[in-house]
Amino acid sequence: MSTPKQASWIVKKIFDAREWLRQNNPTETLNNFCKKGKFCIKKVYTASRPKYQKCNWKRLTIASKAIPRHQFILWLALHRRLATVERLQKWGIVVSKDCVLCRSNAKETFDHLLFDCAYSRTMWSKILRWAEVKHQIGSWDEEISWIAKVAVNRSKGEILAFLFTAVVYHVWNERNNRRFQGKEITCSKRIKEIIQMLHIRGQSVENWKKELEQLNSYPS
């Protein structure tokens, strides 16, 4: 049935929506959008939405209790937008290719910095050991998959997500300081700063306090 010419604008919109559904969902019939014999708008809305792959790291950014500047760097890292040497070279900027953190003559790439580099791997492994978490550190993608699952826990998971976000930030910050300013901070000092930040933030998060009471020292 075509749209009646004398119909009001809202009726015309309903007919247009029906036609759109037929064109975009040719295998579906209107009966498929019914529930208990009644037309279900929710089913139509769900069918009309684009189908995207689920984002497994959204918990690391949504409702995160990490420090905002740390969250921003993590967000860039999650989208692989950090200006590493390989990206700088694509922009025509000439810089040394070697990693300034581990000084192993390895080329600085995103995957090397996080977490193939000895500096970043040591920082993350020491913090995990301090938090009494047994975990074999893998590649960046493997770490994201792991921390995204762990972050579901509302106490220990949130603390680990905070620590992970801080590690990414401090690794990137140390890289920039060494490469562009010639300044250097040891891994131990960075770790100590991260732990201090965690306890400061934990004072305002009630469900962290019990966990933090057991973590009242610095990593050895």
C-alpha atoms as a PDB file:
ATOM      1  CA  MET A   1       0.000   0.000   0.000  1.00  0.00           C
ATOM      2  CA  SER A   2       1.393   3.385  -1.018  1.00  0.00           C
ATOM      3  CA  THR A   3       1.344   6.433   1.233  1.00  0.00           C
ATOM      4  CA  PRO A   4      -2.084   8.152   1.070  1.00  0.00           C
ATOM      5  CA  LYS A   5      -1.776  11.654  -0.387  1.00  0.00           C
ATOM      6  CA  GLN A   6      -4.342  13.069   2.014  1.00  0.00           C
ATOM      7  CA  ALA A   7      -2.602  11.595   5.090  1.00  0.00           C
ATOM      8  CA  SER A   8      -1.197  13.837   7.794  1.00  0.00           C
ATOM      9  CA  TRP A   9       2.586  14.334   8.030  1.00  0.00           C
ATOM     10  CA  ILE A  10       2.931  11.900  10.935  1.00  0.00           C
ATOM     11  CA  VAL A  11       1.077   9.146   9.051  1.00  0.00           C
ATOM     12  CA  LYS A  12       3.335   9.793   6.048  1.00  0.00           C
ATOM     13  CA  LYS A  13       6.376   9.401   8.308  1.00  0.00           C
ATOM     14  CA  ILE A  14       5.045   6.062   9.544  1.00  0.00           C
ATOM     15  CA  PHE A  15       4.576   4.837   5.972  1.00  0.00           C
ATOM     16  CA  ASP A  16       8.062   6.111   5.052  1.00  0.00           C
ATOM     17  CA  ALA A  17       9.538   4.244   8.011  1.00  0.00           C
ATOM     18  CA  ARG A  18       7.795   1.061   6.896  1.00  0.00           C
ATOM     19  CA  GLU A  19       9.248   1.428   3.416  1.00  0.00           C
ATOM     20  CA  TRP A  20      12.712   2.101   4.843  1.00  0.00           C
ATOM     21  CA  LEU A  21      12.498  -1.071   6.912  1.00  0.00           C
ATOM     22  CA  ARG A  22      11.518  -3.106   3.866  1.00  0.00           C
ATOM     23  CA  GLN A  23      14.465  -1.764   1.855  1.00  0.00           C
ATOM     24  CA  ASN A  24      17.069  -2.146   4.587  1.00  0.00           C
ATOM     25  CA  ASN A  25      15.795  -5.407   6.053  1.00  0.00           C
ATOM     26  CA  PRO A  26      14.536  -7.312   2.994  1.00  0.00           C
ATOM     27  CA  THR A  27      14.509 -10.654   4.829  1.00  0.00           C
ATOM     28  CA  GLU A  28      12.393  -9.301   7.678  1.00  0.00           C
ATOM     29  CA  THR A  29       8.625  -8.889   7.764  1.00  0.00           C
ATOM     30  CA  LEU A  30       6.618  -6.618  10.020  1.00  0.00           C
ATOM     31  CA  ASN A  31       5.508  -9.685  11.972  1.00  0.00           C
ATOM     32  CA  ASN A  32       9.120 -10.162  13.050  1.00  0.00           C
ATOM     33  CA  PHE A  33       8.921  -6.836  14.846  1.00  0.00           C
ATOM     34  CA  CYS A  34       5.935  -7.857  16.913  1.00  0.00           C
ATOM     35  CA  LYS A  35       5.873  -9.071  20.493  1.00  0.00           C
ATOM     36  CA  LYS A  36       2.858 -10.957  21.823  1.00  0.00           C
ATOM     37  CA  GLY A  37       0.867  -9.841  18.807  1.00  0.00           C
ATOM     38  CA  LYS A  38       1.729  -6.162  19.212  1.00  0.00           C
ATOM     39  CA  PHE A  39       4.150  -4.069  17.174  1.00  0.00           C
ATOM     40  CA  CYS A  40       7.378  -3.498  19.165  1.00  0.00           C
ATOM     41  CA  ILE A  41       9.217  -0.243  18.516  1.00  0.00           C
ATOM     42  CA  LYS A  42      12.248  -1.528  20.463  1.00  0.00           C
ATOM     43  CA  LYS A  43      12.731  -4.386  17.979  1.00  0.00           C
ATOM     44  CA  VAL A  44      12.547  -1.976  15.048  1.00  0.00           C
ATOM     45  CA  TYR A  45      15.055   0.371  16.699  1.00  0.00           C
ATOM     46  CA  THR A  46      17.454  -2.497  17.398  1.00  0.00           C
ATOM     47  CA  ALA A  47      17.183  -3.759  13.820  1.00  0.00           C
ATOM     48  CA  SER A  48      17.760  -0.289  12.351  1.00  0.00           C
ATOM     49  CA  ARG A  49      20.906   0.418  14.391  1.00  0.00           C
ATOM     50  CA  PRO A  50      24.284  -0.151  12.693  1.00  0.00           C
ATOM     51  CA  LYS A  51      26.019  -3.336  13.829  1.00  0.00           C
ATOM     52  CA  TYR A  52      29.465  -2.544  15.236  1.00  0.00           C
ATOM     53  CA  GLN A  53      31.980  -4.805  16.878  1.00  0.00           C
ATOM     54  CA  LYS A  54      31.759  -4.609  20.661  1.00  0.00           C
ATOM     55  CA  CYS A  55      34.440  -2.493  22.323  1.00  0.00           C
ATOM     56  CA  ASN A  56      36.112  -4.626  24.988  1.00  0.00           C
ATOM     57  CA  TRP A  57      37.936  -1.718  26.665  1.00  0.00           C
ATOM     58  CA  LYS A  58      35.045   0.658  27.307  1.00  0.00           C
ATOM     59  CA  ARG A  59      35.222  -0.007  31.061  1.00  0.00           C
ATOM     60  CA  LEU A  60      38.711   1.492  31.075  1.00  0.00           C
ATOM     61  CA  THR A  61      37.359   4.835  29.898  1.00  0.00           C
ATOM     62  CA  ILE A  62      33.706   4.991  30.973  1.00  0.00           C
ATOM     63  CA  ALA A  63      33.232   5.707  34.691  1.00  0.00           C
ATOM     64  CA  SER A  64      36.980   5.351  35.209  1.00  0.00           C
ATOM     65  CA  LYS A  65      38.366   6.668  38.497  1.00  0.00           C
ATOM     66  CA  ALA A  66      41.782   7.306  36.990  1.00  0.00           C
ATOM     67  CA  ILE A  67      43.316  10.775  36.888  1.00  0.00           C
ATOM     68  CA  PRO A  68      41.910  12.725  33.885  1.00  0.00           C
ATOM     69  CA  ARG A  69      45.263  13.403  32.193  1.00  0.00           C
ATOM     70  CA  HIS A  70      46.088   9.710  32.560  1.00  0.00           C
ATOM     71  CA  GLN A  71      42.743   8.810  30.999  1.00  0.00           C
ATOM     72  CA  PHE A  72      43.459  11.056  28.019  1.00  0.00           C
ATOM     73  CA  ILE A  73      46.801   9.397  27.255  1.00  0.00           C
ATOM     74  CA  LEU A  74      45.198   5.973  27.673  1.00  0.00           C
ATOM     75  CA  TRP A  75      42.443   6.985  25.254  1.00  0.00           C
ATOM     76  CA  LEU A  76      45.063   7.983  22.670  1.00  0.00           C
ATOM     77  CA  ALA A  77      46.889   4.695  23.248  1.00  0.00           C
ATOM     78  CA  LEU A  78      43.689   2.672  22.855  1.00  0.00           C
ATOM     79  CA  HIS A  79      43.247   4.291  19.442  1.00  0.00           C
ATOM     80  CA  ARG A  80      46.991   3.955  18.716  1.00  0.00           C
ATOM     81  CA  ARG A  81      47.292   7.722  18.309  1.00  0.00           C
ATOM     82  CA  LEU A  82      50.415   8.282  20.401  1.00  0.00           C
ATOM     83  CA  ALA A  83      53.048  10.157  18.371  1.00  0.00           C
ATOM     84  CA  THR A  84      55.697   7.443  18.409  1.00  0.00           C
ATOM     85  CA  VAL A  85      58.777   7.592  16.164  1.00  0.00           C
ATOM     86  CA  GLU A  86      57.054   5.568  13.448  1.00  0.00           C
ATOM     87  CA  ARG A  87      54.218   8.114  13.308  1.00  0.00           C
ATOM     88  CA  LEU A  88      56.571  11.119  13.476  1.00  0.00           C
ATOM     89  CA  GLN A  89      58.484   9.784  10.487  1.00  0.00           C
ATOM     90  CA  LYS A  90      55.265   9.502   8.491  1.00  0.00           C
ATOM     91  CA  TRP A  91      54.768  13.208   9.173  1.00  0.00           C
ATOM     92  CA  GLY A  92      58.268  13.972   7.871  1.00  0.00           C
ATOM     93  CA  ILE A  93      59.803  14.623  11.311  1.00  0.00           C
ATOM     94  CA  VAL A  94      63.313  13.184  11.577  1.00  0.00           C
ATOM     95  CA  VAL A  95      64.191  11.779  15.018  1.00  0.00           C
ATOM     96  CA  SER A  96      66.312   8.919  16.309  1.00  0.00           C
ATOM     97  CA  LYS A  97      64.599   5.566  15.793  1.00  0.00           C
ATOM     98  CA  ASP A  98      66.046   3.909  18.912  1.00  0.00           C
ATOM     99  CA  CYS A  99      63.964   3.485  22.064  1.00  0.00           C
ATOM    100  CA  VAL A 100      65.131   5.996  24.673  1.00  0.00           C
ATOM    101  CA  LEU A 101      63.693   3.988  27.563  1.00  0.00           C
ATOM    102  CA  CYS A 102      65.418   0.622  27.325  1.00  0.00           C
ATOM    103  CA  ARG A 103      68.372   1.731  25.147  1.00  0.00           C
ATOM    104  CA  SER A 104      68.516  -1.705  23.546  1.00  0.00           C
ATOM    105  CA  ASN A 105      68.857  -0.401  19.972  1.00  0.00           C
ATOM    106  CA  ALA A 106      65.260  -1.512  19.444  1.00  0.00           C
ATOM    107  CA  LYS A 107      63.171   0.674  17.161  1.00  0.00           C
ATOM    108  CA  GLU A 108      60.586   2.737  18.978  1.00  0.00           C
ATOM    109  CA  THR A 109      57.173   1.546  17.881  1.00  0.00           C
ATOM    110  CA  PHE A 110      53.865   1.578  19.688  1.00  0.00           C
ATOM    111  CA  ASP A 111      54.011  -2.140  20.428  1.00  0.00           C
ATOM    112  CA  HIS A 112      57.593  -1.871  21.639  1.00  0.00           C
ATOM    113  CA  LEU A 113      56.795   0.909  24.105  1.00  0.00           C
ATOM    114  CA  LEU A 114      53.789  -1.007  25.454  1.00  0.00           C
ATOM    115  CA  PHE A 115      54.944  -3.598  26.613  1.00  0.00           C
ATOM    116  CA  ASP A 116      57.927  -5.047  24.788  1.00  0.00           C
ATOM    117  CA  CYS A 117      60.219  -2.385  26.246  1.00  0.00           C
ATOM    118  CA  ALA A 118      62.086  -3.469  29.389  1.00  0.00           C
ATOM    119  CA  TYR A 119      61.258  -0.141  31.104  1.00  0.00           C
ATOM    120  CA  SER A 120      57.477  -0.371  30.669  1.00  0.00           C
ATOM    121  CA  ARG A 121      57.404  -4.126  31.295  1.00  0.00           C
ATOM    122  CA  THR A 122      59.393  -3.727  34.529  1.00  0.00           C
ATOM    123  CA  MET A 123      57.157  -0.915  35.764  1.00  0.00           C
ATOM    124  CA  TRP A 124      53.947  -2.861  35.111  1.00  0.00           C
ATOM    125  CA  SER A 125      55.286  -6.165  36.480  1.00  0.00           C
ATOM    126  CA  LYS A 126      56.518  -4.568  39.733  1.00  0.00           C
ATOM    127  CA  ILE A 127      53.183  -2.854  40.281  1.00  0.00           C
ATOM    128  CA  LEU A 128      51.295  -6.106  39.642  1.00  0.00           C
ATOM    129  CA  ARG A 129      53.543  -7.942  42.065  1.00  0.00           C
ATOM    130  CA  TRP A 130      52.985  -5.195  44.657  1.00  0.00           C
ATOM    131  CA  ALA A 131      49.216  -5.535  44.138  1.00  0.00           C
ATOM    132  CA  GLU A 132      49.563  -9.301  44.714  1.00  0.00           C
ATOM    133  CA  VAL A 133      48.343 -10.146  41.224  1.00  0.00           C
ATOM    134  CA  LYS A 134      49.846 -13.069  39.321  1.00  0.00           C
ATOM    135  CA  HIS A 135      49.790 -12.291  35.630  1.00  0.00           C
ATOM    136  CA  GLN A 136      52.091 -12.998  32.696  1.00  0.00           C
ATOM    137  CA  ILE A 137      52.553  -9.729  30.840  1.00  0.00           C
ATOM    138  CA  GLY A 138      51.903 -10.004  27.126  1.00  0.00           C
ATOM    139  CA  SER A 139      51.537  -7.647  24.188  1.00  0.00           C
ATOM    140  CA  TRP A 140      49.513  -4.431  24.262  1.00  0.00           C
ATOM    141  CA  ASP A 141      46.419  -6.095  22.825  1.00  0.00           C
ATOM    142  CA  GLU A 142      46.724  -8.976  25.289  1.00  0.00           C
ATOM    143  CA  GLU A 143      47.058  -6.602  28.214  1.00  0.00           C
ATOM    144  CA  ILE A 144      44.006  -4.627  27.120  1.00  0.00           C
ATOM    145  CA  SER A 145      41.938  -7.811  26.860  1.00  0.00           C
ATOM    146  CA  TRP A 146      43.094  -8.910  30.302  1.00  0.00           C
ATOM    147  CA  ILE A 147      42.644  -5.608  32.144  1.00  0.00           C
ATOM    148  CA  ALA A 148      39.220  -5.089  30.522  1.00  0.00           C
ATOM    149  CA  LYS A 149      38.042  -8.371  32.050  1.00  0.00           C
ATOM    150  CA  VAL A 150      39.621  -7.632  35.428  1.00  0.00           C
ATOM    151  CA  ALA A 151      38.098  -4.134  35.582  1.00  0.00           C
ATOM    152  CA  VAL A 152      34.625  -5.657  36.024  1.00  0.00           C
ATOM    153  CA  ASN A 153      35.416  -6.109  39.726  1.00  0.00           C
ATOM    154  CA  ARG A 154      34.273  -2.989  41.580  1.00  0.00           C
ATOM    155  CA  SER A 155      37.138  -2.854  44.050  1.00  0.00           C
ATOM    156  CA  LYS A 156      40.317  -4.685  43.025  1.00  0.00           C
ATOM    157  CA  GLY A 157      39.428  -4.364  39.364  1.00  0.00           C
ATOM    158  CA  GLU A 158      38.998  -0.594  39.586  1.00  0.00           C
ATOM    159  CA  ILE A 159      42.317  -0.291  41.409  1.00  0.00           C
ATOM    160  CA  LEU A 160      44.108  -2.323  38.740  1.00  0.00           C
ATOM    161  CA  ALA A 161      42.488  -0.224  36.001  1.00  0.00           C
ATOM    162  CA  PHE A 162      43.712   2.912  37.799  1.00  0.00           C
ATOM    163  CA  LEU A 163      47.242   1.478  38.019  1.00  0.00           C
ATOM    164  CA  PHE A 164      47.261   0.359  34.384  1.00  0.00           C
ATOM    165  CA  THR A 165      46.124   3.782  33.201  1.00  0.00           C
ATOM    166  CA  ALA A 166      48.818   5.424  35.326  1.00  0.00           C
ATOM    167  CA  VAL A 167      51.525   3.117  33.957  1.00  0.00           C
ATOM    168  CA  VAL A 168      50.608   3.969  30.351  1.00  0.00           C
ATOM    169  CA  TYR A 169      50.730   7.671  31.199  1.00  0.00           C
ATOM    170  CA  HIS A 170      54.063   7.508  33.028  1.00  0.00           C
ATOM    171  CA  VAL A 171      55.722   5.414  30.338  1.00  0.00           C
ATOM    172  CA  TRP A 172      54.670   7.952  27.721  1.00  0.00           C
ATOM    173  CA  ASN A 173      55.639  10.898  29.922  1.00  0.00           C
ATOM    174  CA  GLU A 174      59.082   9.411  30.618  1.00  0.00           C
ATOM    175  CA  ARG A 175      59.587   8.751  26.918  1.00  0.00           C
ATOM    176  CA  ASN A 176      58.819  12.389  26.092  1.00  0.00           C
ATOM    177  CA  ASN A 177      61.073  13.717  28.874  1.00  0.00           C
ATOM    178  CA  ARG A 178      64.028  11.642  27.716  1.00  0.00           C
ATOM    179  CA  ARG A 179      63.555  12.215  24.001  1.00  0.00           C
ATOM    180  CA  PHE A 180      62.788  15.929  23.965  1.00  0.00           C
ATOM    181  CA  GLN A 181      64.129  17.338  27.252  1.00  0.00           C
ATOM    182  CA  GLY A 182      67.038  15.087  28.125  1.00  0.00           C
ATOM    183  CA  LYS A 183      65.590  14.461  31.602  1.00  0.00           C
ATOM    184  CA  GLU A 184      65.377  11.051  33.221  1.00  0.00           C
ATOM    185  CA  ILE A 185      63.400   9.595  36.134  1.00  0.00           C
ATOM    186  CA  THR A 186      64.077   6.061  37.309  1.00  0.00           C
ATOM    187  CA  CYS A 187      61.413   3.387  37.085  1.00  0.00           C
ATOM    188  CA  SER A 188      61.369   3.083  40.903  1.00  0.00           C
ATOM    189  CA  LYS A 189      60.548   6.773  41.368  1.00  0.00           C
ATOM    190  CA  ARG A 190      57.780   6.573  38.788  1.00  0.00           C
ATOM    191  CA  ILE A 191      56.290   3.561  40.564  1.00  0.00           C
ATOM    192  CA  LYS A 192      56.431   5.335  43.925  1.00  0.00           C
ATOM    193  CA  GLU A 193      54.578   8.310  42.445  1.00  0.00           C
ATOM    194  CA  ILE A 194      51.889   6.025  41.000  1.00  0.00           C
ATOM    195  CA  ILE A 195      51.353   4.334  44.387  1.00  0.00           C
ATOM    196  CA  GLN A 196      51.091   7.713  46.117  1.00  0.00           C
ATOM    197  CA  MET A 197      48.491   8.858  43.593  1.00  0.00           C
ATOM    198  CA  LEU A 198      46.539   5.660  44.101  1.00  0.00           C
ATOM    199  CA  HIS A 199      46.332   6.136  47.879  1.00  0.00           C
ATOM    200  CA  ILE A 200      45.391   9.802  47.498  1.00  0.00           C
ATOM    201  CA  ARG A 201      42.590   8.946  45.077  1.00  0.00           C
ATOM    202  CA  GLY A 202      41.553   6.030  47.284  1.00  0.00           C
ATOM    203  CA  GLN A 203      40.685   8.378  50.146  1.00  0.00           C
ATOM    204  CA  SER A 204      37.585   9.444  48.215  1.00  0.00           C
ATOM    205  CA  VAL A 205      36.576   5.968  46.975  1.00  0.00           C
ATOM    206  CA  GLU A 206      34.886   4.041  49.755  1.00  0.00           C
ATOM    207  CA  ASN A 207      35.074   0.559  48.226  1.00  0.00           C
ATOM    208  CA  TRP A 208      38.848   0.885  47.706  1.00  0.00           C
ATOM    209  CA  LYS A 209      39.754   1.448  51.332  1.00  0.00           C
ATOM    210  CA  LYS A 210      39.714  -2.189  52.442  1.00  0.00           C
ATOM    211  CA  GLU A 211      41.973  -3.201  49.558  1.00  0.00           C
ATOM    212  CA  LEU A 212      44.346  -0.276  50.070  1.00  0.00           C
ATOM    213  CA  GLU A 213      44.740  -1.044  53.768  1.00  0.00           C
ATOM    214  CA  GLN A 214      46.516  -4.232  52.714  1.00  0.00           C
ATOM    215  CA  LEU A 215      48.691  -2.353  50.224  1.00  0.00           C
ATOM    216  CA  ASN A 216      50.324   0.123  52.571  1.00  0.00           C
ATOM    217  CA  SER A 217      53.936  -0.105  51.425  1.00  0.00           C
ATOM    218  CA  TYR A 218      55.955   0.625  48.305  1.00  0.00           C
ATOM    219  CA  PRO A 219      57.038  -2.049  45.810  1.00  0.00           C
ATOM    220  CA  SER A 220      60.476  -3.465  46.533  1.00  0.00           C
END
